Amino acid sequence: MSTTSTVRSAASVAAGEAAAPIIELRNVSKRFSKKLDFAGKIAQKLGAPVKDETVHAVDGVDLVVRKGEVVGLVGESGCGKSTLGRMVAGIMPASGGEIFWHGRPLNSLSGAEARHAKLQTQMIFQDPYASLNPRMRVADIVGEAPLVHGLTRRAEWDAYVDNQMRRAGLDPAFKRRYPHQFSGGQRQRIGIARALAVQPEFIVCDEAVAALDVSIQAQILNLFMELRQELNLTYLFISHDLGVVEHLSDRVVIMYLGRVVEEAPAEEIFARANHPYTQALLAEVPRIEARKKSFAGIKGEIPSPLAPPPGCHFHPRCPHAFDRCRVERPALKEIAPGHKSACHLNDKVA
Amino acid sequence: MSQTQMQTSSRAAATAAAPTLEVRDLQTHFFTRAGVVKAVDGVSFTVGRGKVLGLVGESGSGKTVTGFSILGLVDAPGRIVGGEILFHGQNLARLKEEEMRQLRGNRIAMIFQDPMMTLNPVLRVDTQMIETVLAHTKVSKEEARQRARDTLGMVGIPSPDERLKSYPHQFSGGMRQRVAIAIALLHRPELIVADEPTTALDVTIQAQILAEVQKLCAETGTAMIWVTHDLSVVAGLADDIAVMYAGRVVERGAVSEVLDQPLHPYTHGLIGSVPSRNKRGEKLRQIPGMTPSLLSLPPGCAFRTRCPRAQEDCARDPALSELLPGRLARCFHPHVATHGSAVQGSVTQGSPA
Ligand SMILES: Nc1ncnc2c1ncn2[C@@H]1O[C@H](COP(=O)(O)OP(=O)(O)OP(=O)(O)O)[C@@H](O)[C@H]1O
Ligand SMILES: Nc1ncnc2c1ncn2[C@@H]1O[C@H](COP(=O)(O)OP(=O)(O)OP(=O)(O)O)[C@@H](O)[C@H]1O
Ligand code: SF4
Ligand code: SF4
Ligand SMILES: [Mg+2]
Ligand SMILES: [Mg+2]
């Protein structure tokens, strides 16, 4: 494929030789606004204090993912991980900032290049059912794109699809079934097979193994790691399962309410978490050794993404919050080589 | 686990009040064009008042279909073909659809694996929650709204007032899931079947919800079936555990005993695959082979083709038998307890299904 080589060479010129970034985000934001409905508009005209609501789902995020890397993305439910993942995968435009694909701005790519970039970056979706067309048979869900893009030919198509299904732990005997005839974890594996079938170089895994039992999960994670070794695949791995993230990731990025609050090599994060939110997260990881424990509710108030608290977003729940935290946004700063954190406490100590 | 502890736990079990739910030999099959899928094929367990049963097992082993059967939600071509589902002694499998509808969402609730099964995409969340409240209780709309708001607060949805006016697609995956959990909690039901309720949530919010669930069980005596793949959650939350493989319960017992000392080779393999039990970055242990197709299960033990302990006699069908006090497993050659207490019961051959 000619586009591949031109794009790749352009990228390596731009970014030097070793482990060039596949994707780079600079100050990327995503806002969703909810326009007032009719009743709301009337109320506003009559002087009621209502206005359009805006959710800052992603708020000025910098992120680099290098070729061959596995970056774990962790954070509170609703903090913007899927939104970030969708922007990285090129299926949702950013509302601010710039995204670079192999060193080139994503929105400067020509039509053919953009299509190629899209094919090379696949996303495994969090919600397997909603992301599968209910009226398509599994064989077509998995095999349509590879056929269209010339990764397999009509004559070899059946074998190709069987292979992809088997690799994801699905019995090819089920290829003529529709999504609703599968269990939750089987549907998730359909999504995995579909993403891998187009032979991408970069995969955004959004809770990609959450619906699998741990043995099948192990099988899929082993497959991801093999593909990485054989084909130098790159992953952005979004997950709530910190055990999985620890096992798999080279680097871990922690988000809270739209912002990156900490970033470090995996071993470093799990050994020396710096940010109070990361520490709270690690303290709540359920352990298989625990028995009938009492779970602790969240202390402090969970902030609304509609009206995020000023200063450090975490301050209403932070046990260490002090005056400055309530007014000034902490910057993401390097506190050790490769370890960044956004917390005012780090200035106090220094 | 010492002998005395075991005796106490079995005595406690014997004197416990009648269970909220007792499932006996449930069989739910799908009659598809390709053949009969025996999705649930002989499942039995009990859940007592205020107790949590962790239901774990292989993906595709019938956990969701078991839950659907309890709630009377199995659609054609699926059908309950055998067994009983006793809710306070009343067989739900025999109830008319209208009677079942009265129970559902009121005295028995389900949290679905896919929250969009609970949520209507074209209705605002407040409309849906208020309608659910009004469907089973006579309160004013304002009281219903208040109840909805309080329950959302319990599951950690911030500023419920504004958020209530959103449509489901405007929520993140985990927020949708929390709304679905809130809807299940609205009527403080006597039985909740929760299917993977917290997999979409980060661990701090998960802990918040588990804390609410524990409170609910303790205060109102709600019995729970908690379907999950997360053995660590089961470890911290559940009293008992049932492990499913290929449509059947293959092991059952108190959580601590089963997790510390699994008897069935499948349970053993499952626990070995947990990432924290493996070395970071190395290949994870997985159970060899693939799940057998439920359309054409081999005769004998369904785990036979993948089992490291399989022997010739496994070509027969093992019955779920009490191997140690309070410990049931469906296996001819179980892992023997390492602390000296040998397996006591003997395994009989199961009746062919
Ligand atoms: N409508 C259907 N037609 C045919 N087979 C079905 C249908 N629904 C479910 N099945 C099959 O029944 C079996 C049990 O499904 P179920 O959804 O109960 O699994 P599960 O244990 O909940 O799995 P998971 O952990 O992946 O959610 C699966 O093998 C599935 O393929
Ligand atoms: N289409 C949309 N319209 C309006 N708001 C949206 C939309 N999609 C997401 N949001 C909002 O953006 C925020 C981030 O959502 P996102 O799905 O990215 O979170 P997440 O980190 O993936 O959470 P989870 O772990 O629960 O999946 C949430 O507050 C959500 O309500
Ligand atoms: S900046 Fe302040 S509120 Fe934010 S995490 Fe650090 S100490 Fe806590
Ligand atoms: S009965 Fe035999 S094949 Fe089945 S689990 Fe036990 S040892 Fe393995
Ligand atoms: Mg998400
Ligand atoms: Mg299921």
mmCIF file of C-alpha atoms in Angstrom, chain A residues 33-34 37 53 55 75-79 81-82 86 126-127 129-130 137 165-166 169-174 177 180-181 183-187 189 207 210-223 225-226 240-250 266-267 277 280-282 284-299 302-307 317, chain B residues 32 37 50 52 57-61 63-64 77 113-116 124 155-159 162-163 165-166 170 172-176 178 196 198-208 210-211 214 229-239 255-257 259-260 266 269-271 273-295 306:
data_model
loop_
_atom_site.group_PDB
_atom_site.id
_atom_site.type_symbol
_atom_site.label_atom_id
_atom_site.label_comp_id
_atom_site.label_asym_id
_atom_site.label_seq_id
_atom_site.Cartn_x
_atom_site.Cartn_y
_atom_site.Cartn_z
ATOM 1 C CA SER A 33 -23.362 21.543 25.279
ATOM 2 C CA LYS A 34 -26.967 20.942 25.949
ATOM 3 C CA ASP A 37 -35.369 23.004 25.294
ATOM 4 C CA GLU A 53 -25.374 23.695 29.981
ATOM 5 C CA VAL A 55 -20.006 19.614 30.074
ATOM 6 C CA GLY A 75 -9.996 7.496 36.128
ATOM 7 C CA GLU A 76 -13.301 8.074 37.743
ATOM 8 C CA SER A 77 -16.427 7.052 35.935
ATOM 9 C CA GLY A 78 -17.506 10.005 33.784
ATOM 10 C CA CYS A 79 -14.109 11.726 33.826
ATOM 11 C CA LYS A 81 -11.828 8.521 29.213
ATOM 12 C CA SER A 82 -14.149 7.244 26.490
ATOM 13 C CA ARG A 86 -12.921 8.453 20.704
ATOM 14 C CA GLN A 126 -16.990 -0.147 26.198
ATOM 15 C CA ASP A 127 -20.566 -1.026 25.421
ATOM 16 C CA TYR A 129 -24.078 -4.310 22.454
ATOM 17 C CA ALA A 130 -24.614 -0.732 21.412
ATOM 18 C CA ARG A 137 -24.539 -11.555 11.321
ATOM 19 C CA MET A 165 -13.231 -15.454 15.541
ATOM 20 C CA ARG A 166 -11.180 -18.312 16.896
ATOM 21 C CA GLY A 169 -12.112 -17.166 21.647
ATOM 22 C CA LEU A 170 -15.342 -17.420 19.651
ATOM 23 C CA ASP A 171 -16.517 -20.640 18.094
ATOM 24 C CA PRO A 172 -16.756 -20.091 14.281
ATOM 25 C CA ALA A 173 -19.785 -22.375 14.346
ATOM 26 C CA PHE A 174 -21.678 -19.301 15.611
ATOM 27 C CA ARG A 177 -25.781 -15.782 14.567
ATOM 28 C CA HIS A 180 -28.515 -10.718 20.565
ATOM 29 C CA GLN A 181 -27.948 -14.468 20.553
ATOM 30 C CA SER A 183 -23.815 -13.575 26.053
ATOM 31 C CA GLY A 184 -22.296 -10.274 27.204
ATOM 32 C CA GLY A 185 -18.740 -11.559 27.121
ATOM 33 C CA GLN A 186 -19.242 -13.219 23.752
ATOM 34 C CA ARG A 187 -20.444 -9.889 22.344
ATOM 35 C CA ARG A 189 -15.244 -10.768 21.911
ATOM 36 C CA GLU A 207 -12.983 -1.491 28.931
ATOM 37 C CA ALA A 210 -14.433 -5.971 31.468
ATOM 38 C CA ALA A 211 -17.210 -8.398 30.520
ATOM 39 C CA LEU A 212 -14.986 -11.482 30.357
ATOM 40 C CA ASP A 213 -14.359 -14.086 33.000
ATOM 41 C CA VAL A 214 -10.782 -13.997 34.207
ATOM 42 C CA SER A 215 -9.677 -17.043 32.253
ATOM 43 C CA ILE A 216 -10.957 -15.734 28.912
ATOM 44 C CA GLN A 217 -9.683 -12.327 29.939
ATOM 45 C CA ALA A 218 -6.255 -13.908 30.387
ATOM 46 C CA GLN A 219 -6.535 -15.436 26.929
ATOM 47 C CA ILE A 220 -7.378 -12.065 25.343
ATOM 48 C CA LEU A 221 -4.710 -10.174 27.294
ATOM 49 C CA ASN A 222 -2.143 -12.793 26.288
ATOM 50 C CA LEU A 223 -3.259 -12.323 22.686
ATOM 51 C CA MET A 225 0.676 -9.047 24.362
ATOM 52 C CA GLU A 226 1.600 -11.531 21.628
ATOM 53 C CA HIS A 240 -11.170 0.362 35.775
ATOM 54 C CA ASP A 241 -9.423 -2.879 36.611
ATOM 55 C CA LEU A 242 -6.172 -1.755 38.161
ATOM 56 C CA GLY A 243 -4.897 -5.325 38.347
ATOM 57 C CA VAL A 244 -5.169 -5.604 34.581
ATOM 58 C CA VAL A 245 -3.682 -2.154 34.046
ATOM 59 C CA GLU A 246 -0.739 -2.968 36.279
ATOM 60 C CA HIS A 247 -0.136 -6.239 34.512
ATOM 61 C CA LEU A 248 -0.213 -4.850 31.003
ATOM 62 C CA SER A 249 0.817 -1.210 30.894
ATOM 63 C CA ASP A 250 4.180 0.429 30.442
ATOM 64 C CA ALA A 266 3.338 1.608 35.696
ATOM 65 C CA GLU A 267 5.679 0.353 38.400
ATOM 66 C CA TYR A 277 -6.857 10.922 43.913
ATOM 67 C CA ALA A 280 -7.591 7.087 47.052
ATOM 68 C CA LEU A 281 -8.057 4.906 43.983
ATOM 69 C CA LEU A 282 -5.339 2.454 44.931
ATOM 70 C CA GLU A 284 -10.036 1.033 47.251
ATOM 71 C CA VAL A 285 -8.803 -1.699 44.912
ATOM 72 C CA PRO A 286 -10.659 -4.814 46.009
ATOM 73 C CA ARG A 287 -8.367 -7.690 46.927
ATOM 74 C CA ILE A 288 -9.221 -11.301 46.435
ATOM 75 C CA GLU A 289 -7.679 -11.987 49.836
ATOM 76 C CA ALA A 290 -10.250 -9.748 51.589
ATOM 77 C CA ARG A 291 -13.278 -11.389 53.158
ATOM 78 C CA LYS A 292 -16.652 -9.799 53.837
ATOM 79 C CA LYS A 293 -15.167 -6.395 54.307
ATOM 80 C CA SER A 294 -17.143 -3.264 54.809
ATOM 81 C CA PHE A 295 -16.843 -1.017 51.850
ATOM 82 C CA ALA A 296 -16.421 2.676 52.493
ATOM 83 C CA GLY A 297 -18.627 5.244 50.858
ATOM 84 C CA ILE A 298 -17.094 8.310 49.290
ATOM 85 C CA LYS A 299 -16.232 11.034 51.734
ATOM 86 C CA ILE A 302 -18.729 14.160 44.233
ATOM 87 C CA PRO A 303 -18.396 17.181 41.979
ATOM 88 C CA SER A 304 -20.663 17.627 38.993
ATOM 89 C CA PRO A 305 -19.049 17.820 35.563
ATOM 90 C CA LEU A 306 -21.640 20.513 34.776
ATOM 91 C CA ALA A 307 -20.188 22.767 37.430
ATOM 92 C CA ARG A 317 -12.895 15.177 48.328
ATOM 93 C CA THR B 32 -32.862 -22.474 17.681
ATOM 94 C CA VAL B 37 -28.983 -24.564 23.218
ATOM 95 C CA GLY B 50 -30.007 -10.257 53.721
ATOM 96 C CA VAL B 52 -25.400 -12.062 48.959
ATOM 97 C CA GLY B 57 -18.276 -18.531 35.950
ATOM 98 C CA GLU B 58 -17.291 -18.862 32.375
ATOM 99 C CA SER B 59 -18.521 -16.263 29.907
ATOM 100 C CA GLY B 60 -21.502 -17.837 28.163
ATOM 101 C CA SER B 61 -22.133 -20.352 30.949
ATOM 102 C CA LYS B 63 -25.473 -16.621 34.396
ATOM 103 C CA THR B 64 -27.567 -13.989 32.644
ATOM 104 C CA PRO B 77 -37.094 -19.236 21.277
ATOM 105 C CA GLN B 113 -25.495 -6.331 32.341
ATOM 106 C CA ASP B 114 -26.343 -3.762 29.690
ATOM 107 C CA PRO B 115 -27.837 -0.653 31.333
ATOM 108 C CA MET B 116 -29.629 0.240 28.118
ATOM 109 C CA ARG B 124 -35.290 11.697 30.004
ATOM 110 C CA VAL B 155 -25.233 5.782 43.837
ATOM 111 C CA GLY B 156 -23.017 8.840 43.648
ATOM 112 C CA ILE B 157 -24.559 10.844 40.802
ATOM 113 C CA PRO B 158 -23.676 14.445 41.507
ATOM 114 C CA SER B 159 -26.190 17.305 41.303
ATOM 115 C CA GLU B 162 -29.886 18.982 36.733
ATOM 116 C CA ARG B 163 -28.631 15.555 35.775
ATOM 117 C CA LYS B 165 -33.128 16.172 33.027
ATOM 118 C CA SER B 166 -30.646 14.420 30.700
ATOM 119 C CA GLN B 170 -25.589 12.109 27.540
ATOM 120 C CA SER B 172 -20.971 8.137 30.484
ATOM 121 C CA GLY B 173 -21.102 4.334 30.546
ATOM 122 C CA GLY B 174 -20.644 4.223 34.299
ATOM 123 C CA MET B 175 -23.219 6.908 34.962
ATOM 124 C CA ARG B 176 -25.804 5.019 32.915
ATOM 125 C CA ARG B 178 -25.492 3.901 38.190
ATOM 126 C CA GLU B 196 -22.218 -7.276 36.342
ATOM 127 C CA THR B 198 -20.133 -2.469 38.854
ATOM 128 C CA THR B 199 -17.781 -3.513 36.059
ATOM 129 C CA ALA B 200 -18.204 -0.120 34.375
ATOM 130 C CA LEU B 201 -17.287 1.806 37.523
ATOM 131 C CA ASP B 202 -14.021 2.973 38.971
ATOM 132 C CA VAL B 203 -13.075 1.467 42.299
ATOM 133 C CA THR B 204 -13.965 4.459 44.497
ATOM 134 C CA ILE B 205 -17.505 4.678 43.081
ATOM 135 C CA GLN B 206 -17.717 0.897 43.134
ATOM 136 C CA ALA B 207 -16.889 0.969 46.832
ATOM 137 C CA GLN B 208 -19.577 3.626 47.364
ATOM 138 C CA LEU B 210 -21.039 -1.736 47.465
ATOM 139 C CA ALA B 211 -21.339 0.157 50.745
ATOM 140 C CA GLN B 214 -24.350 -3.767 52.158
ATOM 141 C CA HIS B 229 -16.323 -11.773 36.881
ATOM 142 C CA ASP B 230 -14.505 -9.856 39.555
ATOM 143 C CA LEU B 231 -13.539 -12.421 42.154
ATOM 144 C CA SER B 232 -12.165 -9.675 44.390
ATOM 145 C CA VAL B 233 -15.601 -8.084 44.622
ATOM 146 C CA VAL B 234 -17.151 -11.454 45.416
ATOM 147 C CA ALA B 235 -14.481 -11.957 48.062
ATOM 148 C CA GLY B 236 -15.385 -8.709 49.804
ATOM 149 C CA LEU B 237 -19.142 -8.693 49.333
ATOM 150 C CA ALA B 238 -20.672 -12.152 49.074
ATOM 151 C CA ASP B 239 -21.520 -14.758 51.712
ATOM 152 C CA VAL B 255 -16.925 -17.600 49.792
ATOM 153 C CA SER B 256 -13.893 -17.938 51.984
ATOM 154 C CA GLU B 257 -13.773 -21.700 51.629
ATOM 155 C CA LEU B 259 -11.747 -19.033 47.148
ATOM 156 C CA ASP B 260 -9.132 -20.371 49.544
ATOM 157 C CA TYR B 266 -12.497 -25.183 36.761
ATOM 158 C CA GLY B 269 -8.097 -22.613 36.978
ATOM 159 C CA LEU B 270 -10.253 -19.518 37.193
ATOM 160 C CA ILE B 271 -8.646 -18.264 40.380
ATOM 161 C CA SER B 273 -5.937 -16.517 36.021
ATOM 162 C CA VAL B 274 -6.481 -13.459 38.223
ATOM 163 C CA PRO B 275 -3.781 -10.948 37.208
ATOM 164 C CA SER B 276 -2.693 -10.280 40.798
ATOM 165 C CA ARG B 277 -1.904 -13.992 41.088
ATOM 166 C CA ASN B 278 0.447 -13.715 38.102
ATOM 167 C CA LYS B 279 3.764 -12.015 37.606
ATOM 168 C CA ARG B 280 3.547 -8.545 36.079
ATOM 169 C CA GLY B 281 4.100 -8.468 32.324
ATOM 170 C CA GLU B 282 4.299 -12.236 32.004
ATOM 171 C CA LYS B 283 1.884 -14.439 30.179
ATOM 172 C CA LEU B 284 -1.226 -14.910 32.318
ATOM 173 C CA ARG B 285 -2.243 -18.428 33.224
ATOM 174 C CA GLN B 286 -5.278 -19.408 31.191
ATOM 175 C CA ILE B 287 -7.378 -22.526 31.127
ATOM 176 C CA PRO B 288 -6.335 -24.415 27.988
ATOM 177 C CA GLY B 289 -8.786 -25.073 25.191
ATOM 178 C CA MET B 290 -12.060 -23.437 24.319
ATOM 179 C CA THR B 291 -15.520 -23.401 25.834
ATOM 180 C CA PRO B 292 -17.460 -26.279 24.373
ATOM 181 C CA SER B 293 -20.462 -25.368 22.263
ATOM 182 C CA LEU B 294 -23.654 -25.728 24.277
ATOM 183 C CA LEU B 295 -25.208 -27.199 21.139
ATOM 184 C CA ARG B 306 -9.889 -28.947 29.243
#
